[in-house]
mmCIF file with all atom_site columns, C-alpha atoms in Angstrom:
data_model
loop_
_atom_site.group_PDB
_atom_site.id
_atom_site.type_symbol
_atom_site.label_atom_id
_atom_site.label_alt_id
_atom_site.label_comp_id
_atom_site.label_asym_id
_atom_site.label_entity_id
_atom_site.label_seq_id
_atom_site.pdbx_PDB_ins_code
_atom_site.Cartn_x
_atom_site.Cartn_y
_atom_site.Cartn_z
_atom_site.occupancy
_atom_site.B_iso_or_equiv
_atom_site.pdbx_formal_charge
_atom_site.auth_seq_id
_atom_site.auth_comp_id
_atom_site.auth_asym_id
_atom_site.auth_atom_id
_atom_site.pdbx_PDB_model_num
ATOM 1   C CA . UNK A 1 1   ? 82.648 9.640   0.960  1.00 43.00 ? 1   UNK A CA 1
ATOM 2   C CA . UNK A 1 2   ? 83.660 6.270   0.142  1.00 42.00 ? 2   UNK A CA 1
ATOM 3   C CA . UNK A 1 3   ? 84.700 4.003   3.003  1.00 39.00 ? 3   UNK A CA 1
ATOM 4   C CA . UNK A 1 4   ? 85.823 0.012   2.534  1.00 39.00 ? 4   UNK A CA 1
ATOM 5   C CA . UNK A 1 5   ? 86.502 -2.373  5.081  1.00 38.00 ? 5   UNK A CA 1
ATOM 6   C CA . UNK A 1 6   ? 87.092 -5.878  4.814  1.00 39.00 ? 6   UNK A CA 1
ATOM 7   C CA . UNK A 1 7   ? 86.096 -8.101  7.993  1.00 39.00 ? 7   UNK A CA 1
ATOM 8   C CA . UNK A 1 8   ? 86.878 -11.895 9.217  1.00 39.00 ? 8   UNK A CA 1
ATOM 9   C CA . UNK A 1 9   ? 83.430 -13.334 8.977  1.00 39.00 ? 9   UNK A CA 1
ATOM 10  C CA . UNK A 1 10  ? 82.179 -14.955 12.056 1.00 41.00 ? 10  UNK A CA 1
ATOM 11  C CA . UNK A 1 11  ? 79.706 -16.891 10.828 1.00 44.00 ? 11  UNK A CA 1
ATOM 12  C CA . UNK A 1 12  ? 79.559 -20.298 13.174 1.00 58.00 ? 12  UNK A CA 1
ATOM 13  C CA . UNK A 1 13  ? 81.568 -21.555 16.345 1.00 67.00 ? 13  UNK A CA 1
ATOM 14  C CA . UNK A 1 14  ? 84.690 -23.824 16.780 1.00 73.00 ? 14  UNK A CA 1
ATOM 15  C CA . UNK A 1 15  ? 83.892 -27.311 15.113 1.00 73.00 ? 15  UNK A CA 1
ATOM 16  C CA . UNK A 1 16  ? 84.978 -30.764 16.146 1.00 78.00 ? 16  UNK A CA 1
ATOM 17  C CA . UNK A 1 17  ? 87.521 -32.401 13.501 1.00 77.00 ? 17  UNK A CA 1
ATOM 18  C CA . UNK A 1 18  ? 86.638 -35.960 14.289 1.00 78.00 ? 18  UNK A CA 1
ATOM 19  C CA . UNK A 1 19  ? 88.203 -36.965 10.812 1.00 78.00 ? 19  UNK A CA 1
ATOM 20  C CA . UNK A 1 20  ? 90.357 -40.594 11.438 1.00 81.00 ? 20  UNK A CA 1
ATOM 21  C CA . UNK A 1 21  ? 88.127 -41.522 15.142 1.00 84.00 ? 21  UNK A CA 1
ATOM 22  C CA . UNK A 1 22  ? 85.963 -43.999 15.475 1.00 84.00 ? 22  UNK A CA 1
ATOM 23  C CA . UNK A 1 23  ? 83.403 -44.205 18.193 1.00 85.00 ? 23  UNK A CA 1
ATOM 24  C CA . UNK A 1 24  ? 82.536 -40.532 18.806 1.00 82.00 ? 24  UNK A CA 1
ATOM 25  C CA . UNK A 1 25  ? 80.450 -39.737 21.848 1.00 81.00 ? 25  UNK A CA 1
ATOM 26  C CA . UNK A 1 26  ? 79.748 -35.855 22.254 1.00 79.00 ? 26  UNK A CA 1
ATOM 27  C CA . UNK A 1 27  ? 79.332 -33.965 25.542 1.00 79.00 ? 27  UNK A CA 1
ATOM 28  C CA . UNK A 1 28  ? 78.568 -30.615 26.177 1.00 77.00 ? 28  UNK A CA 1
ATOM 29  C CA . UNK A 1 29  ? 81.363 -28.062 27.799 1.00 74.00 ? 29  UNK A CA 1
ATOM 30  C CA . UNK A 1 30  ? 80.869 -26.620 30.912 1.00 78.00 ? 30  UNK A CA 1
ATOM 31  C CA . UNK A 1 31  ? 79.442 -23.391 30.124 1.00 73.00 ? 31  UNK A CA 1
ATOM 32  C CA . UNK A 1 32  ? 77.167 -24.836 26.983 1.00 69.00 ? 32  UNK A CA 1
ATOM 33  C CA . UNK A 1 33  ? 78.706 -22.926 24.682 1.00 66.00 ? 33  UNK A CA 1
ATOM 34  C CA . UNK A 1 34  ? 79.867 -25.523 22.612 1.00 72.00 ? 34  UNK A CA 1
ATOM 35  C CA . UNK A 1 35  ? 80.012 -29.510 22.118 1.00 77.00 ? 35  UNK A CA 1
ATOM 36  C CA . UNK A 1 36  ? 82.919 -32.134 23.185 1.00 80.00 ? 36  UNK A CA 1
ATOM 37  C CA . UNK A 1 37  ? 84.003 -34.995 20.666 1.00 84.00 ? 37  UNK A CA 1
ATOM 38  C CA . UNK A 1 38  ? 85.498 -37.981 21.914 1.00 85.00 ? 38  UNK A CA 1
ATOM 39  C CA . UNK A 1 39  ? 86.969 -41.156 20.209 1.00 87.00 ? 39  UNK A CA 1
ATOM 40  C CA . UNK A 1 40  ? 89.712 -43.771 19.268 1.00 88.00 ? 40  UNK A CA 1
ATOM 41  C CA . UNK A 1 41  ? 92.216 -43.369 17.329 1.00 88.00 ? 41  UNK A CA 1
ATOM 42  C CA . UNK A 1 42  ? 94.232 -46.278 16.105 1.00 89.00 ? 42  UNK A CA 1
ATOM 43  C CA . UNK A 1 43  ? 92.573 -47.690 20.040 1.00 87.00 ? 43  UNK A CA 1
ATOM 44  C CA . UNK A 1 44  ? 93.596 -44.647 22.348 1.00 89.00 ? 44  UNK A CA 1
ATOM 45  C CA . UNK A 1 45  ? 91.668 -41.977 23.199 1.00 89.00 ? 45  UNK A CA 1
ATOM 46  C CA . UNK A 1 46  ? 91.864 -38.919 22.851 1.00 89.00 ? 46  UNK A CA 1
ATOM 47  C CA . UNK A 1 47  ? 89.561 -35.575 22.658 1.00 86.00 ? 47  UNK A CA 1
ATOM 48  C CA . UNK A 1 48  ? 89.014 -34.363 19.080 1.00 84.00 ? 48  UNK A CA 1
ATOM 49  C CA . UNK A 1 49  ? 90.356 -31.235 18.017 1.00 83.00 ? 49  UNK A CA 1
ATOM 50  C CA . UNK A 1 50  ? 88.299 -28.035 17.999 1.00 80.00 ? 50  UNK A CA 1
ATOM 51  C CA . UNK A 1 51  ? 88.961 -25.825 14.879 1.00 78.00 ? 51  UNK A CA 1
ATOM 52  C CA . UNK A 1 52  ? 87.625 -22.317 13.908 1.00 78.00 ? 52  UNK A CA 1
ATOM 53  C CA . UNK A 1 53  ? 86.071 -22.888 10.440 1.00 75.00 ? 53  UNK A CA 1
ATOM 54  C CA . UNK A 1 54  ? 88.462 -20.829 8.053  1.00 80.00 ? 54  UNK A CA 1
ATOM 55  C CA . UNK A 1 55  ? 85.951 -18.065 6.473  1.00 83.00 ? 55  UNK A CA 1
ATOM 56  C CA . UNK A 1 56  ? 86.563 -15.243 4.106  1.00 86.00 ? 56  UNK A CA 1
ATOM 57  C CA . UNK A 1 57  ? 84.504 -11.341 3.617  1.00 89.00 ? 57  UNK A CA 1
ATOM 58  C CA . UNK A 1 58  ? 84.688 -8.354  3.641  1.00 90.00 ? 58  UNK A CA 1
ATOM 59  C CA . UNK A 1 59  ? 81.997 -5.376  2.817  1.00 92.00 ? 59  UNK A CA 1
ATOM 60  C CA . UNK A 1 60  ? 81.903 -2.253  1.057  1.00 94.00 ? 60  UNK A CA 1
ATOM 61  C CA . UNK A 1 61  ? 80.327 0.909   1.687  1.00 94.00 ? 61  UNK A CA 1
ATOM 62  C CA . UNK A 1 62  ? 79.620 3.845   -0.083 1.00 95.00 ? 62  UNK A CA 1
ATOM 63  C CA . UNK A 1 63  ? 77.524 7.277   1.006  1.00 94.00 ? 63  UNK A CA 1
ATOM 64  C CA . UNK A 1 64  ? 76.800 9.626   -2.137 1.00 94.00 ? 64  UNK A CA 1
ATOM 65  C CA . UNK A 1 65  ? 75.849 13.254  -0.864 1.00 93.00 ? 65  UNK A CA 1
ATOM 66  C CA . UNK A 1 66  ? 72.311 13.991  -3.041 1.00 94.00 ? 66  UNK A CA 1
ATOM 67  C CA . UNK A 1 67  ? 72.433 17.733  -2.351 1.00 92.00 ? 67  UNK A CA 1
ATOM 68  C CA . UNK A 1 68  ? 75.328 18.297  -2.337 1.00 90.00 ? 68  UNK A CA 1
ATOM 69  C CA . UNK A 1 69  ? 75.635 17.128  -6.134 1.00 91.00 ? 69  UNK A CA 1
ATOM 70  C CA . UNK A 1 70  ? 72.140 18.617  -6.855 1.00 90.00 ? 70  UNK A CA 1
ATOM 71  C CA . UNK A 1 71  ? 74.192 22.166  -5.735 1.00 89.00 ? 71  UNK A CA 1
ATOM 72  C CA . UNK A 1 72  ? 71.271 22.802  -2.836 1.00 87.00 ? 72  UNK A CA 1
ATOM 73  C CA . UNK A 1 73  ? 71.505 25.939  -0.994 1.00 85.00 ? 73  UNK A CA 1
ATOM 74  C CA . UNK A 1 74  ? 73.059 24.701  2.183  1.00 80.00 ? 74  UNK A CA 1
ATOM 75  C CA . UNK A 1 75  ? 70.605 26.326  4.326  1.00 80.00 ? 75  UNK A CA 1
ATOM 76  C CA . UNK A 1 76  ? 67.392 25.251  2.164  1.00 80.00 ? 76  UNK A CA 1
ATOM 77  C CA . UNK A 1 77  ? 65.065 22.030  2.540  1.00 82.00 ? 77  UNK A CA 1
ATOM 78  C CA . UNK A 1 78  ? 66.597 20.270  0.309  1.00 85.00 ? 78  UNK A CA 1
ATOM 79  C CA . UNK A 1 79  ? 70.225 20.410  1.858  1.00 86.00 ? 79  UNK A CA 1
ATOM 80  C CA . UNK A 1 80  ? 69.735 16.703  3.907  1.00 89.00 ? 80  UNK A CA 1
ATOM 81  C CA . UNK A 1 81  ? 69.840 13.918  1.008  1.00 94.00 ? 81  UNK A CA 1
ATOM 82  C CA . UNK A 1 82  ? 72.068 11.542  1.408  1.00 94.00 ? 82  UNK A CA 1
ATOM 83  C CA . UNK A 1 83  ? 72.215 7.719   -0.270 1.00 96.00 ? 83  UNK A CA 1
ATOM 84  C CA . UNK A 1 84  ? 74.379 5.012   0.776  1.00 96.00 ? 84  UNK A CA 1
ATOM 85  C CA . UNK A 1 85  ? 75.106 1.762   -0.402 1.00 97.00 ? 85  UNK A CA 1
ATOM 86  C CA . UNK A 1 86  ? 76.036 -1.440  1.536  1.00 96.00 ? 86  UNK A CA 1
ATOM 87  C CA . UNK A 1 87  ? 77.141 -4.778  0.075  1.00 96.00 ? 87  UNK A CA 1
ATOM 88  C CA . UNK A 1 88  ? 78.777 -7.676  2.466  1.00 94.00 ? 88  UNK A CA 1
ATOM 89  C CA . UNK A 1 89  ? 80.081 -10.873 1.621  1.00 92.00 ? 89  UNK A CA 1
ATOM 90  C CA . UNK A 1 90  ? 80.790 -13.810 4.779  1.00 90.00 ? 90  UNK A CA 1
ATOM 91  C CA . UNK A 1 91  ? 81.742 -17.298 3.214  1.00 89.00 ? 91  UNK A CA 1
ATOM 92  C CA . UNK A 1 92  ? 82.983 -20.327 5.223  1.00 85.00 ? 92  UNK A CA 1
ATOM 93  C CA . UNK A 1 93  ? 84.973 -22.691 3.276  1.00 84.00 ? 93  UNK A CA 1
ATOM 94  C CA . UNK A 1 94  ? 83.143 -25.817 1.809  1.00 83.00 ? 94  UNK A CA 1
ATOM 95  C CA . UNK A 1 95  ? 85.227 -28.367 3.117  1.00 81.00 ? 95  UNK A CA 1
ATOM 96  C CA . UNK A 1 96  ? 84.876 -26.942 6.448  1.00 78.00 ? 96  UNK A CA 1
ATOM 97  C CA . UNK A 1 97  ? 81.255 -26.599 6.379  1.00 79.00 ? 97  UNK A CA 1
ATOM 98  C CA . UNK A 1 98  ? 81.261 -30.540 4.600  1.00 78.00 ? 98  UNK A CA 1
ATOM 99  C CA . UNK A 1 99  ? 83.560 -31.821 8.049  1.00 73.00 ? 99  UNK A CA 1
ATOM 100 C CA . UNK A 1 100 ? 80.661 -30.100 10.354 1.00 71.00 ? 100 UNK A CA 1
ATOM 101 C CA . UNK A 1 101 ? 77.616 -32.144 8.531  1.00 74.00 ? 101 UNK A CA 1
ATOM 102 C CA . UNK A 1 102 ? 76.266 -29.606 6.277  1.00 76.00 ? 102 UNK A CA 1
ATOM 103 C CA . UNK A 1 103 ? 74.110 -26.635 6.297  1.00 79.00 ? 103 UNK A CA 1
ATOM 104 C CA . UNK A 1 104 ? 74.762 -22.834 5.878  1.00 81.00 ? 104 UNK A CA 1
ATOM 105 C CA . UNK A 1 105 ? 77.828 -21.574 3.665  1.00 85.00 ? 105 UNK A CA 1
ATOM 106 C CA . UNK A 1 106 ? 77.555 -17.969 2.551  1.00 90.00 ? 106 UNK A CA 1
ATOM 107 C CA . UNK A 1 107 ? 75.691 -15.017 3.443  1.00 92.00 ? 107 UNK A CA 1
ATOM 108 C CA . UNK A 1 108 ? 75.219 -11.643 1.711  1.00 93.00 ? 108 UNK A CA 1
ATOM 109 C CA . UNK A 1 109 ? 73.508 -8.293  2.605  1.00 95.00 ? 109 UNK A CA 1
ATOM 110 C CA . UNK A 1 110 ? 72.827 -5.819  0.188  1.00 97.00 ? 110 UNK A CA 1
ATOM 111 C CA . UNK A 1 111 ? 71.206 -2.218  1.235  1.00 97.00 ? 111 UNK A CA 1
ATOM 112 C CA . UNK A 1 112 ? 70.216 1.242   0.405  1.00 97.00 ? 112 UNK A CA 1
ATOM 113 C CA . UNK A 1 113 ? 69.127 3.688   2.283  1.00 97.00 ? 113 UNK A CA 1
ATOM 114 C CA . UNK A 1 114 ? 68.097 6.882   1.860  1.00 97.00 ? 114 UNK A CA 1
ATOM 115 C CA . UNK A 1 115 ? 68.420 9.492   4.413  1.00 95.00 ? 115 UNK A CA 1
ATOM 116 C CA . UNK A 1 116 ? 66.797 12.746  4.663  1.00 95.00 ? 116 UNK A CA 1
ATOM 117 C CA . UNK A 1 117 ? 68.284 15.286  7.509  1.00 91.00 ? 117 UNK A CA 1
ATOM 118 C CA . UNK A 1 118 ? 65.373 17.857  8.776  1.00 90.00 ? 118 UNK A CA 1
ATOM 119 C CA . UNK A 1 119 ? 67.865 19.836  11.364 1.00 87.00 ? 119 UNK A CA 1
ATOM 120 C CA . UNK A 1 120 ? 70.460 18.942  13.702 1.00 85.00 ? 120 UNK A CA 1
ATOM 121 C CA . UNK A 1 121 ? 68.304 16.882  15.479 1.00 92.00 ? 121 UNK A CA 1
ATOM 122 C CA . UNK A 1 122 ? 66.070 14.872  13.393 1.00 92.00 ? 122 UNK A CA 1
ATOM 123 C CA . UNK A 1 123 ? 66.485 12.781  10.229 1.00 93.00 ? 123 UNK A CA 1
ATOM 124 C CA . UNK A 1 124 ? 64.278 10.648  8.178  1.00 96.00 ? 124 UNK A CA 1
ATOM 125 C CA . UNK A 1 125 ? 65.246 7.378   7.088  1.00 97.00 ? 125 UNK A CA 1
ATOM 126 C CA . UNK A 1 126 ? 64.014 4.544   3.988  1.00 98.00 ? 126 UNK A CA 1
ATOM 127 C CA . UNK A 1 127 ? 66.247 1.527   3.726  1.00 97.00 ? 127 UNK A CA 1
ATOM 128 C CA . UNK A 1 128 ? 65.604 -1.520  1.633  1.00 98.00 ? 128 UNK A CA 1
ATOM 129 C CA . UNK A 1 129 ? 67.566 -4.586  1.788  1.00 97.00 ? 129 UNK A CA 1
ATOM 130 C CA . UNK A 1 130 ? 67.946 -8.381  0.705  1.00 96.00 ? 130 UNK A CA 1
ATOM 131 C CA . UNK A 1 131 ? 69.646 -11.059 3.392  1.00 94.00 ? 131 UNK A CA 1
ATOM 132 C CA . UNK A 1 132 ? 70.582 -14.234 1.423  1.00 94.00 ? 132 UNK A CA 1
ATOM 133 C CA . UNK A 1 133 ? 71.677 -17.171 2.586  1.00 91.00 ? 133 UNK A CA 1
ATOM 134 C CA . UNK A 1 134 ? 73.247 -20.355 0.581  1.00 91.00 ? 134 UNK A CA 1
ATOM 135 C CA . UNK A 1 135 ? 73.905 -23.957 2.071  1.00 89.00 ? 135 UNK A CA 1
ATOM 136 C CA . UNK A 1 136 ? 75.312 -27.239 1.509  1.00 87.00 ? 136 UNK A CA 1
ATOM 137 C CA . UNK A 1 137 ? 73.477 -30.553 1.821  1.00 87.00 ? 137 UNK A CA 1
ATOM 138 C CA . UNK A 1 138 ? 73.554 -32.046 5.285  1.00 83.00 ? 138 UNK A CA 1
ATOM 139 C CA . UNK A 1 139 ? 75.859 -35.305 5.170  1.00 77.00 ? 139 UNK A CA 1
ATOM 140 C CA . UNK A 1 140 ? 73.468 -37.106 7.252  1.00 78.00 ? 140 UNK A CA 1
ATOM 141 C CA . UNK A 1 141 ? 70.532 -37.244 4.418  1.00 82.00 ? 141 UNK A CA 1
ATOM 142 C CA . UNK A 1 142 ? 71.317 -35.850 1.413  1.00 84.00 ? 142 UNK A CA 1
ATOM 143 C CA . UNK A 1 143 ? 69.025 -32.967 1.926  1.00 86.00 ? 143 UNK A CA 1
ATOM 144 C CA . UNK A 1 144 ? 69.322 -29.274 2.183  1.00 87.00 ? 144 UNK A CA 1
ATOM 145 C CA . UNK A 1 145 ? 68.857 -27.584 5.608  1.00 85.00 ? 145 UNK A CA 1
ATOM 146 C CA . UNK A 1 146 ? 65.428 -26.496 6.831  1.00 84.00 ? 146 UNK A CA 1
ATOM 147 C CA . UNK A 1 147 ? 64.398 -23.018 6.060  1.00 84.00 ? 147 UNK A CA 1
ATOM 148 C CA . UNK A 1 148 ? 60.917 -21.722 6.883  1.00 83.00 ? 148 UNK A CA 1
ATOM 149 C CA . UNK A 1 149 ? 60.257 -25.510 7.102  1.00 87.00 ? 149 UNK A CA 1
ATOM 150 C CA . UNK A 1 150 ? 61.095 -27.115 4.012  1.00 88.00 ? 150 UNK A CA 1
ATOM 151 C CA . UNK A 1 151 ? 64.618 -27.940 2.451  1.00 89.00 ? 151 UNK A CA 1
ATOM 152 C CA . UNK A 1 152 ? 66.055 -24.810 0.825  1.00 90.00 ? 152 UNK A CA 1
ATOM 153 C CA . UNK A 1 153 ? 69.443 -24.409 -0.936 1.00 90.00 ? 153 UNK A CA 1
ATOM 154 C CA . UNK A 1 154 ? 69.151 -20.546 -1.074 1.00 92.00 ? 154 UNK A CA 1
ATOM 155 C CA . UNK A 1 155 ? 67.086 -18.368 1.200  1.00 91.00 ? 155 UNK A CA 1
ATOM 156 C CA . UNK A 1 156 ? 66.141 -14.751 0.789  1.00 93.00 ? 156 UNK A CA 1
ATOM 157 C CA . UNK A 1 157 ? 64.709 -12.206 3.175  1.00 92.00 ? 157 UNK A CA 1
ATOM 158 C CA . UNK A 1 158 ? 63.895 -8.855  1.746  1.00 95.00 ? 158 UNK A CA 1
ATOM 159 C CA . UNK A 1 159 ? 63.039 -6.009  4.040  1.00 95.00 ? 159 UNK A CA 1
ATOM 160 C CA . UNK A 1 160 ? 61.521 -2.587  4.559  1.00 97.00 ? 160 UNK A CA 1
ATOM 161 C CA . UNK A 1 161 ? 62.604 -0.271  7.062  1.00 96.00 ? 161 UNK A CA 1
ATOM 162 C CA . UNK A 1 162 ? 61.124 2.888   7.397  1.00 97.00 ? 162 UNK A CA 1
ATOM 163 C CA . UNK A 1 163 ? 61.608 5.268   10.718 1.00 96.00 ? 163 UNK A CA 1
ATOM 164 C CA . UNK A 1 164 ? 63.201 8.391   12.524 1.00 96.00 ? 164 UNK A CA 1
ATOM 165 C CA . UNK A 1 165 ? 66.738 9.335   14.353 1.00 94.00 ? 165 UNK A CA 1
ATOM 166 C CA . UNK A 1 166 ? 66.956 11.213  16.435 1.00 95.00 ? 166 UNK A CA 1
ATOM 167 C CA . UNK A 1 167 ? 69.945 13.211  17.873 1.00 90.00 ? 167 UNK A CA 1
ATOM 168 C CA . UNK A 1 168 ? 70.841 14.559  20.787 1.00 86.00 ? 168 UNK A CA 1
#
């Protein structure tokens, strides 16, 4: 079973494209969910345009039956092994992320997990996976963005996950 999708990453909100205004104020919008640019341009005002930051993705996913290719006796113990395989990919593009100030770029997840199936009900699961993250200076100092306190161009998180499912 082999299954690939590719997805629109979603990695930040609408930006403000204040490129040619001078004098920007910001204000929040009504509901919070995002910040207002103002400022002149060429000495009228007008409200900066919001943009979606063009981003590219995708992901890939792949499941690799264990017992069945071990030829397990479908009723046996040993009928339940599965493996898959996850890899995805969100990137916004530079220039976008350069016209915000900065900061995160690209993400990637990569996983495996293996899965054991006891009955109908209950299964046993082990995943292990890596979350990186990669930025761009910020405009306003030179510096990479703050992870776990400290400037960071790349960060990594590596986890262990280790647990039951059930079904009903």
């Amino acid at each position: 079973m082999i299954s690939v999708s590719i997805s629109r990453a979603r990695y930040f909100g609408p930006f403000n494209d204040t490129l040619g205004l001078t004098n920007v104020p910001t204000a929040h919008s009504i509901d919070g969910s995002s910040t207002l640019a103002f400022g002149l341009q060429k000495g009228v005002p007008v409200v900066a345009r919001s943009l979606p930051p063009r981003s590219q993705g995708g992901c890939l996913n792949i499941g690799i039956p264990l017992s069945r290719l071990a030829h397990a006796d479908p009723t046996g113990r040993n009928a339940g092994w599965v493996f898959y395989a996850h890899y995805g990919y969100d990137q916004v593009l530079a220039r976008d992320v350069r016209r915000e100030g900065g900061g995160r770029q690209k993400g990637d997840v990569a996983a495996g997990t293996l899965q054991y199936k006891l009955n109908k009900f209950v299964s046993f699961v082990v995943e292990e996976s890596l979350y990186r993250t990669r930025a761009l200076p910020l405009t306003s100092t030179g510096n990479f963005p703050l992870f776990e306190g400290r400037p960071m161009r790349e960060w990594k998180d590596f986890r262990s996950e280790i647990g039951p499912i059930f079904t009903f």
